[in-house]
Amino acid sequence: MRLIILGPPGAGKGTQAAKLVERHDIVQLSTGDMLRAAVAAETPVGLEARDLMARGELVPDEVVVAIISDRIEENDARNGFILDGFPRTVAQANALDTILAQKRMELDAVVELKVNESILLDRVNHRVSQSNGNARPDDNPEALKKRLGVYREQTAPLIAFYDGKGLLRSVDGMAPVEEVTRQIEGALNA
Ligand code: AMP
């Protein structure tokens, strides 16, 4: 199974992706996690990404497209994957289409977590307060505001993009975690 999980920062994409991994024996591919690892390792990609990420801005499309293109071919992804945090722009989505076509792969569904934005800030602030000072550099009110703006402008258009392809499955991301999981499974089985 090959999936994308879509939603603004703090919507619970990582949490739900982890549940899908368990249930469907696929791998979670988070470009955010991969980029944070690159930053920590001070690779060339990490050095390019670090300040953009801290400000809540996007890393250039070519960088993340190259990372994902290589990663989905690795052995552990042969049973499928869930893309978490990618694509984030229509250009990335078009690039993904091309890559998948070249590799003779198809997407099964795009899961959208629908959320109430005013509640998101509370969620992320909660995440920061729970992190014992190990907060991500972009988990602060200023970067979060930026990330929400970037989501609205650059990523939200993907909802219509994938709806047009008949792949969109929208669920209520504000429901309790277990209920969101149940709704996702229902939508995937429908
Ligand atoms: P995330 O963990 O998905 O919230 O991503 C954290 C940060 O990594 C984002 O705010 C961006 O700076 C960067 N990033 C992650 N995924 C992408 C992507 N697909 N395109 C561009 N930048 C990304």
Coordinates of C-alpha atoms and ligand atoms in Angstrom, one line a residue:
M1 CA 0.0 0.0 0.0
R2 CA 1.3 3.4 -0.9
L3 CA -0.2 6.4 0.9
I4 CA 0.3 10.1 1.6
I5 CA -0.8 11.7 4.8
L6 CA -1.7 15.4 4.5
G7 CA -2.5 18.0 7.1
P8 CA -1.2 21.2 8.7
P9 CA 1.6 21.1 11.4
G10 CA 0.2 19.6 14.6
A11 CA -2.6 17.7 12.9
G12 CA -1.3 14.4 14.1
K13 CA 0.2 13.1 10.8
G14 CA 3.1 11.4 12.5
T15 CA 0.9 9.7 15.1
Q16 CA -1.5 8.4 12.5
A17 CA 1.3 7.4 10.1
A18 CA 2.9 5.3 12.9
K19 CA -0.5 3.4 13.3
L20 CA -0.7 2.8 9.6
V21 CA 2.8 1.4 9.6
E22 CA 1.9 -1.2 12.2
R23 CA -1.3 -2.2 10.6
H24 CA -0.2 -2.4 7.0
D25 CA 3.4 -3.5 7.3
I26 CA 4.7 -0.4 5.4
V27 CA 7.3 2.2 6.2
Q28 CA 6.8 5.8 7.3
L29 CA 8.9 8.2 5.2
S30 CA 9.0 11.6 6.9
T31 CA 10.9 14.2 5.0
G32 CA 11.0 16.3 8.2
D33 CA 12.7 13.4 10.1
M34 CA 15.1 12.8 7.3
L35 CA 16.0 16.5 7.1
R36 CA 16.4 16.8 10.9
A37 CA 18.8 13.8 10.7
A38 CA 20.7 15.6 7.9
V39 CA 20.9 18.7 10.0
A40 CA 22.2 16.7 13.0
A41 CA 24.8 15.0 10.8
E42 CA 25.8 18.3 9.2
T43 CA 25.6 16.9 5.7
P44 CA 25.5 19.4 2.7
V45 CA 21.7 18.9 2.6
G46 CA 21.5 19.5 6.4
L47 CA 23.6 22.7 6.1
E48 CA 21.3 24.0 3.4
A49 CA 18.1 23.1 5.2
R50 CA 18.9 24.1 8.8
D51 CA 18.1 27.8 8.8
L52 CA 15.1 27.4 6.5
M53 CA 13.6 24.8 8.8
A54 CA 14.2 26.8 11.9
R55 CA 12.3 29.7 10.4
G56 CA 9.4 27.4 9.3
E57 CA 10.1 27.8 5.6
L58 CA 10.3 25.1 3.0
V59 CA 13.5 23.5 1.8
P60 CA 13.8 23.7 -2.0
D61 CA 11.7 21.2 -3.9
E62 CA 14.7 19.6 -5.7
V63 CA 16.2 18.7 -2.4
V64 CA 13.2 16.8 -1.0
V65 CA 12.2 15.3 -4.3
A66 CA 15.7 13.7 -4.6
I67 CA 15.6 12.4 -1.1
I68 CA 12.2 10.7 -1.6
S69 CA 13.0 9.4 -5.0
D70 CA 15.9 7.4 -3.6
R71 CA 14.2 6.4 -0.4
I72 CA 11.1 4.8 -1.9
E73 CA 13.3 2.3 -3.8
E74 CA 15.0 1.0 -0.7
N75 CA 14.3 -2.6 0.2
D76 CA 12.3 -1.9 3.4
A77 CA 9.7 0.1 1.3
R78 CA 8.9 -2.7 -1.1
N79 CA 5.7 -3.6 0.7
G80 CA 4.6 0.1 0.5
F81 CA 5.1 3.4 2.4
I82 CA 3.3 6.3 3.9
L83 CA 4.7 9.7 2.9
D84 CA 4.5 12.1 5.9
G85 CA 5.3 15.7 5.2
F86 CA 5.8 15.1 1.5
P87 CA 4.6 16.4 -1.0
R88 CA 4.3 19.9 0.3
T89 CA 3.9 21.9 -2.9
V90 CA 2.1 21.2 -6.2
A91 CA 5.6 21.1 -7.9
Q92 CA 6.6 18.3 -5.5
A93 CA 3.3 16.4 -6.2
N94 CA 3.9 16.6 -9.9
A95 CA 7.5 15.4 -9.4
L96 CA 6.2 12.5 -7.3
D97 CA 3.8 11.6 -10.1
T98 CA 6.6 11.4 -12.6
I99 CA 8.9 9.4 -10.2
L100 CA 6.1 6.9 -9.4
A101 CA 5.3 6.4 -13.1
Q102 CA 9.0 5.8 -13.9
K103 CA 9.2 3.2 -11.1
R104 CA 5.8 1.6 -12.1
M105 CA 4.3 2.4 -8.7
E106 CA 0.9 3.8 -7.9
L107 CA -0.6 5.7 -5.0
D108 CA -3.5 4.0 -3.3
A109 CA -4.8 7.0 -1.3
V110 CA -4.2 10.4 0.1
V111 CA -5.4 10.8 3.7
E112 CA -6.3 14.3 4.7
L113 CA -6.6 15.2 8.4
K114 CA -9.1 18.0 8.6
V115 CA -8.5 20.3 11.6
N116 CA -9.6 23.4 13.3
E117 CA -6.6 25.8 13.0
S118 CA -7.3 27.7 16.2
I119 CA -6.9 24.5 18.2
L120 CA -3.7 23.6 16.4
L121 CA -1.7 26.3 18.2
D122 CA -2.8 24.8 21.6
R123 CA -1.7 21.3 20.4
V124 CA 1.7 22.5 19.4
N125 CA 2.2 24.5 22.5
H126 CA 1.3 21.4 24.5
R127 CA 3.9 19.4 22.5
V128 CA 6.5 22.1 23.4
S129 CA 5.5 22.0 27.1
Q130 CA 5.8 18.2 27.1
S131 CA 9.2 18.1 25.5
N132 CA 11.3 19.0 28.5
G133 CA 13.4 21.6 26.7
N134 CA 14.0 19.3 23.8
A135 CA 11.6 21.2 21.6
R136 CA 12.3 21.2 17.8
P137 CA 13.8 24.6 16.8
D138 CA 10.6 25.2 14.7
D139 CA 8.2 24.5 17.6
N140 CA 7.9 28.1 18.7
P141 CA 4.9 30.4 18.1
E142 CA 6.6 32.4 15.4
A143 CA 7.9 29.5 13.3
L144 CA 4.5 27.7 13.8
K145 CA 2.7 30.7 12.5
K146 CA 5.0 30.7 9.5
R147 CA 4.5 26.9 9.0
L148 CA 0.7 27.4 9.1
G149 CA 0.9 30.1 6.5
V150 CA 3.1 28.0 4.3
Y151 CA 0.7 25.1 4.6
R152 CA -2.3 27.3 3.7
E153 CA -0.6 28.8 0.7
Q154 CA 1.6 26.0 -0.7
T155 CA 0.3 22.7 0.6
A156 CA -3.5 23.1 1.0
P157 CA -3.8 23.2 -2.9
L158 CA -2.8 19.5 -2.9
I159 CA -6.2 18.7 -1.4
A160 CA -7.9 19.7 -4.7
F161 CA -5.0 18.2 -6.6
Y162 CA -5.5 14.7 -5.2
D163 CA -9.3 15.0 -5.0
G164 CA -9.2 15.6 -8.8
K165 CA -7.4 12.3 -9.1
G166 CA -10.0 10.5 -7.0
L167 CA -7.4 9.6 -4.3
L168 CA -8.5 12.0 -1.5
R169 CA -9.9 10.5 1.8
S170 CA -10.7 13.2 4.3
V171 CA -11.2 12.4 8.0
D172 CA -11.9 14.5 11.1
G173 CA -8.4 15.1 12.6
M174 CA -9.9 16.7 15.7
A175 CA -11.4 13.5 16.9
P176 CA -9.6 11.4 19.6
V177 CA -6.6 9.6 18.2
E178 CA -8.2 6.1 18.2
E179 CA -11.3 7.5 16.4
V180 CA -9.2 9.2 13.8
T181 CA -7.4 5.8 13.2
R182 CA -10.8 4.1 12.9
Q183 CA -12.0 6.7 10.4
I184 CA -8.8 6.3 8.3
E185 CA -9.1 2.5 8.2
G186 CA -12.8 2.9 7.2
A187 CA -11.9 5.3 4.4
L188 CA -9.1 3.0 3.1
N189 CA -11.4 0.0 3.1
A190 CA -14.3 1.9 1.4
Ligands
AMP1 P1 7.8 18.5 9.4 O1 8.6 17.6 10.4 O2 7.1 17.7 8.4 O3 6.9 19.4 10.1 O4 8.9 19.3 8.6 C1 9.8 20.2 9.3 C2 10.4 21.2 8.3 O5 11.2 20.5 7.4 C3 9.4 22.0 7.5 O6 9.0 23.1 8.2 C4 10.3 22.3 6.3 O7 11.3 23.3 6.6 C5 11.1 21.0 6.1 N1 10.4 20.1 5.2 C6 9.9 18.9 5.6 N2 9.3 18.3 4.5 C7 9.4 19.2 3.5 C8 9.0 19.1 2.1 N3 8.3 18.1 1.6 N4 9.3 20.2 1.3 C9 10.0 21.3 1.8 N5 10.4 21.4 3.1 C10 10.1 20.3 3.9

